[in-house]
CSV table of C-alpha atoms (C1' of nucleotides) in Angstrom, one decimal:
chain,number,residue,atom,x,y,z
A,24,UNK,CA,-12.5,-10.5,13.4
A,25,UNK,CA,-15.0,-8.0,14.7
A,26,UNK,CA,-15.3,-4.2,14.4
A,27,UNK,CA,-13.8,-3.7,17.9
A,28,UNK,CA,-10.5,-5.1,16.6
A,29,UNK,CA,-10.2,-2.3,14.0
A,30,UNK,CA,-11.6,0.5,16.2
A,31,UNK,CA,-8.2,0.9,18.0
A,32,UNK,CA,-5.3,3.2,17.0
A,33,UNK,CA,-3.9,2.3,13.6
A,34,UNK,CA,-0.4,1.5,14.8
A,35,UNK,CA,-1.7,-1.2,17.1
A,36,UNK,CA,-4.0,-2.6,14.5
A,37,UNK,CA,-1.2,-2.6,11.9
A,38,UNK,CA,1.0,-4.6,14.3
A,39,UNK,CA,-1.7,-7.0,15.3
A,40,UNK,CA,-2.8,-7.6,11.7
A,41,UNK,CA,0.5,-9.4,11.0
A,42,UNK,CA,-0.1,-13.1,11.0
A,43,UNK,CA,-3.9,-12.7,10.3
A,44,UNK,CA,-5.6,-14.0,7.2
A,45,UNK,CA,-7.1,-11.7,4.5
A,46,UNK,CA,-9.3,-13.3,1.9
A,47,UNK,CA,-11.4,-11.9,-1.0
A,48,UNK,CA,-13.9,-14.1,-2.9
A,49,UNK,CA,-13.4,-13.3,-6.6
A,50,UNK,CA,-15.4,-15.0,-9.3
A,51,UNK,CA,-16.5,-17.7,-6.8
A,52,UNK,CA,-13.0,-18.4,-5.6
A,53,UNK,CA,-11.4,-17.4,-2.3
A,54,UNK,CA,-8.1,-15.6,-2.8
A,55,UNK,CA,-5.6,-14.4,-0.2
A,56,UNK,CA,-3.1,-15.4,2.5
A,57,UNK,CA,-1.3,-14.3,5.6
A,58,UNK,CA,-0.7,-10.7,6.2
A,59,UNK,CA,3.1,-10.2,6.6
A,60,UNK,CA,3.6,-6.4,6.1
A,61,UNK,CA,1.5,-3.3,7.1
A,62,UNK,CA,1.7,0.4,7.5
A,63,UNK,CA,-0.3,2.7,9.8
A,64,UNK,CA,-1.5,6.1,8.7
A,65,UNK,CA,-2.6,8.4,11.5
A,66,UNK,CA,-5.5,10.9,11.8
A,67,UNK,CA,-3.3,13.4,13.7
A,68,UNK,CA,0.2,14.7,13.0
A,69,UNK,CA,0.7,12.6,9.9
A,70,UNK,CA,0.9,14.7,6.7
A,71,UNK,CA,1.5,11.5,4.7
A,72,UNK,CA,-2.0,10.3,5.6
A,73,UNK,CA,-4.6,10.8,2.8
A,74,UNK,CA,-7.0,12.1,5.4
A,75,UNK,CA,-4.6,14.9,6.4
A,76,UNK,CA,-6.3,17.6,4.3
A,77,UNK,CA,-9.8,16.6,5.3
A,78,UNK,CA,-12.5,14.5,3.8
A,79,UNK,CA,-12.9,14.7,0.1
A,80,UNK,CA,-14.6,12.6,-2.6
A,81,UNK,CA,-11.7,10.2,-3.1
A,82,UNK,CA,-10.8,9.5,0.6
A,83,UNK,CA,-14.3,9.5,2.0
A,84,UNK,CA,-14.2,5.9,3.1
A,85,UNK,CA,-11.3,6.6,5.4
A,86,UNK,CA,-13.8,8.4,7.6
A,87,UNK,CA,-16.3,5.5,7.7
A,88,UNK,CA,-16.5,3.1,10.7
A,89,UNK,CA,-13.6,0.8,11.6
A,90,UNK,CA,-13.4,-2.2,9.4
A,91,UNK,CA,-14.3,-0.4,6.2
A,92,UNK,CA,-12.1,-0.9,3.2
A,93,UNK,CA,-10.4,2.1,1.7
A,94,UNK,CA,-9.2,1.3,-1.8
A,95,UNK,CA,-7.5,4.0,-3.8
A,96,UNK,CA,-5.8,4.2,-7.2
A,97,UNK,CA,-2.2,5.1,-7.7
A,98,UNK,CA,0.1,4.9,-10.7
A,99,UNK,CA,-2.5,2.8,-12.6
A,100,UNK,CA,-2.7,0.4,-9.7
A,101,UNK,CA,-4.7,0.1,-6.5
A,102,UNK,CA,-3.8,-0.2,-2.8
A,103,UNK,CA,-6.1,-1.6,-0.1
A,104,UNK,CA,-6.4,-0.3,3.5
A,105,UNK,CA,-8.5,-1.2,6.5
A,106,UNK,CA,-10.0,1.8,8.2
A,107,UNK,CA,-9.4,2.2,11.9
A,108,UNK,CA,-10.8,4.1,14.9
A,109,UNK,CA,-14.2,5.7,15.1
A,110,UNK,CA,-16.3,7.0,12.3
A,111,UNK,CA,-15.4,10.6,11.4
A,112,UNK,CA,-11.7,9.9,12.2
A,113,UNK,CA,-9.5,9.5,9.1
A,114,UNK,CA,-7.0,6.7,9.9
A,115,UNK,CA,-6.2,3.4,8.3
A,116,UNK,CA,-3.8,0.5,7.9
A,117,UNK,CA,-2.2,-0.2,4.5
A,118,UNK,CA,-1.8,-3.8,3.6
A,119,UNK,CA,1.7,-4.0,2.0
A,120,UNK,CA,2.4,-7.7,1.6
A,121,UNK,CA,0.8,-11.1,2.0
A,122,UNK,CA,2.1,-14.6,2.0
A,123,UNK,CA,0.0,-16.3,-0.7
A,124,UNK,CA,-2.0,-19.3,0.6
A,125,UNK,CA,-5.5,-19.5,-1.0
A,126,UNK,CA,-6.2,-19.4,-4.7
A,127,UNK,CA,-2.5,-19.3,-5.6
A,128,UNK,CA,-3.0,-20.4,-9.2
A,129,UNK,CA,-5.7,-17.8,-9.9
A,130,UNK,CA,-3.6,-15.1,-8.2
A,131,UNK,CA,-0.5,-16.0,-10.3
A,132,UNK,CA,-2.7,-15.7,-13.4
A,133,UNK,CA,-4.1,-12.4,-12.3
A,134,UNK,CA,-0.5,-11.1,-11.9
A,135,UNK,CA,0.8,-12.9,-14.9
A,136,UNK,CA,3.9,-14.2,-13.1
A,137,UNK,CA,5.1,-17.6,-12.1
A,138,UNK,CA,7.4,-16.6,-9.2
A,139,UNK,CA,5.4,-16.9,-6.0
A,140,UNK,CA,7.4,-14.1,-4.5
A,141,UNK,CA,6.1,-11.7,-7.2
A,142,UNK,CA,2.4,-12.4,-6.5
A,143,UNK,CA,1.5,-10.3,-3.4
A,144,UNK,CA,4.8,-8.7,-2.2
A,145,UNK,CA,3.6,-5.1,-2.6
A,146,UNK,CA,0.4,-3.1,-2.1
A,147,UNK,CA,-0.3,-2.9,-5.9
A,148,UNK,CA,0.5,-6.5,-6.4
A,149,UNK,CA,-2.0,-7.6,-3.7
A,150,UNK,CA,-4.9,-5.8,-5.3
A,151,UNK,CA,-4.0,-7.1,-8.8
A,152,UNK,CA,-3.7,-10.7,-7.5
A,153,UNK,CA,-6.8,-10.6,-5.3
A,154,UNK,CA,-9.0,-8.8,-7.8
A,155,UNK,CA,-9.4,-5.7,-5.6
A,156,UNK,CA,-10.3,-2.4,-7.3
A,157,UNK,CA,-12.4,0.7,-6.6
A,158,UNK,CA,-15.5,-1.5,-6.5
A,159,UNK,CA,-14.3,-2.8,-3.1
A,160,UNK,CA,-13.9,0.7,-1.8
A,161,UNK,CA,-16.1,1.5,1.2
A,162,UNK,CA,-17.1,-2.1,1.7
A,163,UNK,CA,-17.5,-3.2,5.3
A,164,UNK,CA,-15.2,-6.1,5.9
A,165,UNK,CA,-17.0,-7.2,9.0
A,166,UNK,CA,-20.3,-7.7,7.1
A,167,UNK,CA,-19.5,-8.3,3.4
A,168,UNK,CA,-19.9,-12.0,2.4
A,169,UNK,CA,-17.1,-11.9,-0.1
A,170,UNK,CA,-14.5,-10.7,2.5
A,171,UNK,CA,-12.9,-12.5,5.4
A,172,UNK,CA,-10.4,-11.2,8.0
A,173,UNK,CA,-9.5,-13.7,10.6
A,174,UNK,CA,-6.8,-14.5,13.1
A,175,UNK,CA,-4.1,-17.0,12.2
A,176,UNK,CA,-0.4,-17.2,13.2
A,177,UNK,CA,1.0,-15.8,16.4
A,178,UNK,CA,3.9,-13.6,15.2
A,179,UNK,CA,4.1,-10.9,17.9
A,180,UNK,CA,7.6,-12.0,18.8
A,181,UNK,CA,8.9,-11.6,15.3
A,182,UNK,CA,7.7,-8.1,14.3
A,183,UNK,CA,10.1,-5.5,13.0
A,184,UNK,CA,9.2,-1.8,12.9
A,185,UNK,CA,10.7,0.7,10.4
A,186,UNK,CA,9.8,4.0,8.6
A,187,UNK,CA,7.2,3.7,5.8
A,188,UNK,CA,8.1,2.9,2.2
A,189,UNK,CA,7.7,5.5,-0.6
A,190,UNK,CA,6.3,8.3,1.5
A,191,UNK,CA,8.0,11.7,1.2
A,192,UNK,CA,6.2,13.4,4.1
A,193,UNK,CA,6.6,12.4,7.7
A,194,UNK,CA,9.5,10.1,6.7
A,195,UNK,CA,10.6,10.0,10.3
A,196,UNK,CA,7.6,8.1,11.6
A,197,UNK,CA,8.3,4.4,12.1
A,198,UNK,CA,4.9,3.1,11.2
A,199,UNK,CA,5.8,0.1,9.0
A,200,UNK,CA,5.5,-3.3,10.5
A,201,UNK,CA,6.5,-6.7,9.0
A,202,UNK,CA,7.2,-10.3,10.0
A,203,UNK,CA,10.9,-10.6,10.5
A,204,UNK,CA,12.5,-13.0,8.1
A,205,UNK,CA,9.3,-13.6,6.0
A,206,UNK,CA,10.3,-13.9,2.3
A,207,UNK,CA,7.2,-12.2,1.0
A,208,UNK,CA,7.8,-8.8,2.6
A,209,UNK,CA,8.2,-6.1,0.0
A,210,UNK,CA,11.5,-4.3,-0.8
A,211,UNK,CA,13.8,-7.0,0.4
A,212,UNK,CA,16.2,-6.5,-2.5
A,213,UNK,CA,16.5,-2.8,-1.5
A,214,UNK,CA,17.2,-3.7,2.1
A,215,UNK,CA,20.2,-5.8,1.0
A,216,UNK,CA,21.8,-3.1,-1.1
A,217,UNK,CA,21.2,-0.3,1.3
A,218,UNK,CA,24.1,0.9,3.4
A,219,UNK,CA,24.5,-0.9,6.7
A,220,UNK,CA,22.5,1.0,9.3
A,221,UNK,CA,24.9,0.3,12.1
A,222,UNK,CA,27.6,2.2,10.1
A,223,UNK,CA,25.4,5.3,9.7
A,224,UNK,CA,24.8,5.6,13.4
A,225,UNK,CA,21.6,5.7,15.4
A,226,UNK,CA,21.0,9.5,14.9
A,227,UNK,CA,21.3,9.4,11.1
A,228,UNK,CA,19.0,6.6,10.3
A,229,UNK,CA,15.4,6.8,11.7
A,230,UNK,CA,14.8,3.1,10.8
A,231,UNK,CA,16.8,2.0,13.8
B,24,DA,C1',-9.9,22.2,-19.5
B,25,DC,C1',-4.9,21.6,-17.9
B,26,DG,C1',-1.0,20.0,-15.4
B,27,DG,C1',1.6,17.8,-11.9
B,28,DG,C1',2.1,14.6,-8.2
B,29,DG,C1',1.6,10.1,-6.0
B,30,DA,C1',1.1,5.0,0.3
B,31,DT,C1',3.9,1.7,-7.3
B,32,DT,C1',5.9,-1.7,-10.4
B,33,DT,C1',8.8,-3.1,-14.0
B,34,DT,C1',12.7,-3.0,-16.9
B,35,DC,C1',17.0,-1.6,-18.4
B,36,DT,C1',22.0,-0.4,-17.9
C,29,DG,C1',20.6,2.3,-9.2
C,30,DA,C1',17.8,5.0,-12.4
C,31,DA,C1',14.0,5.9,-15.1
C,32,DA,C1',10.0,4.9,-17.6
C,33,DA,C1',5.2,3.4,-17.7
C,34,DT,C1',0.7,4.8,-16.5
C,35,DC,C1',-3.7,7.1,-14.8
C,36,DC,C1',-6.6,8.9,-11.4
C,37,DC,C1',-7.5,13.0,-8.6
C,38,DC,C1',-7.3,17.6,-7.0
C,39,DG,C1',-5.8,22.2,-7.3
C,40,DT,C1',-5.6,26.2,-10.5
C,41,DG,C1',-7.2,29.1,-14.5
DNA sequence: ACGGGGATTTTCT
DNA sequence: GAAAATCCCCGTG
């Protein structure tokens, strides 16, 4: 997957990353799987984007060329993004969930869980399982020999789009994408207990 | 130096 | 469903 793939607008990249493979070579072993959930963060008109208040020390890699990794710490964990658009533009795609495929045993050990659904079904879980931390920040995924992003399944006809998870600002933007029906998508328990959207009506719930 | 918030996860009731 | 755990980062003083 070349740089031109990532140089497009983040919503398109987020949608088309679904079904692609993401792998990180950690201690000589390739870890990763199929991407099944993503979120786009826009350079313009998106106060939830970390680049919204300009370039700082912690978010500098967001302004690097497309295909750069932006890894940031939060709540004693890490989240991994793929930077989009041209250098100098602060936009990216957050990888929220992966279907585990390669190095499953090692990833389960890294996460200290035995349930496969609790290995990479959340942005913090992904980094923990795949051995991703600040050391991976600002790496170029199109050149690094311990990273691999490549095409895989065709899932374009099974993509669902909703508002993003856990963001307080710009909550109306529907920039979360996931593979419909995939059991490794995050927050599935919550979706079940949430009030039925068709009862609330289309104007009340932005996720529809 | 200090304090609060955050693109989270886990556990308990 | 609610709240704790946990820590880095930036904005103030």
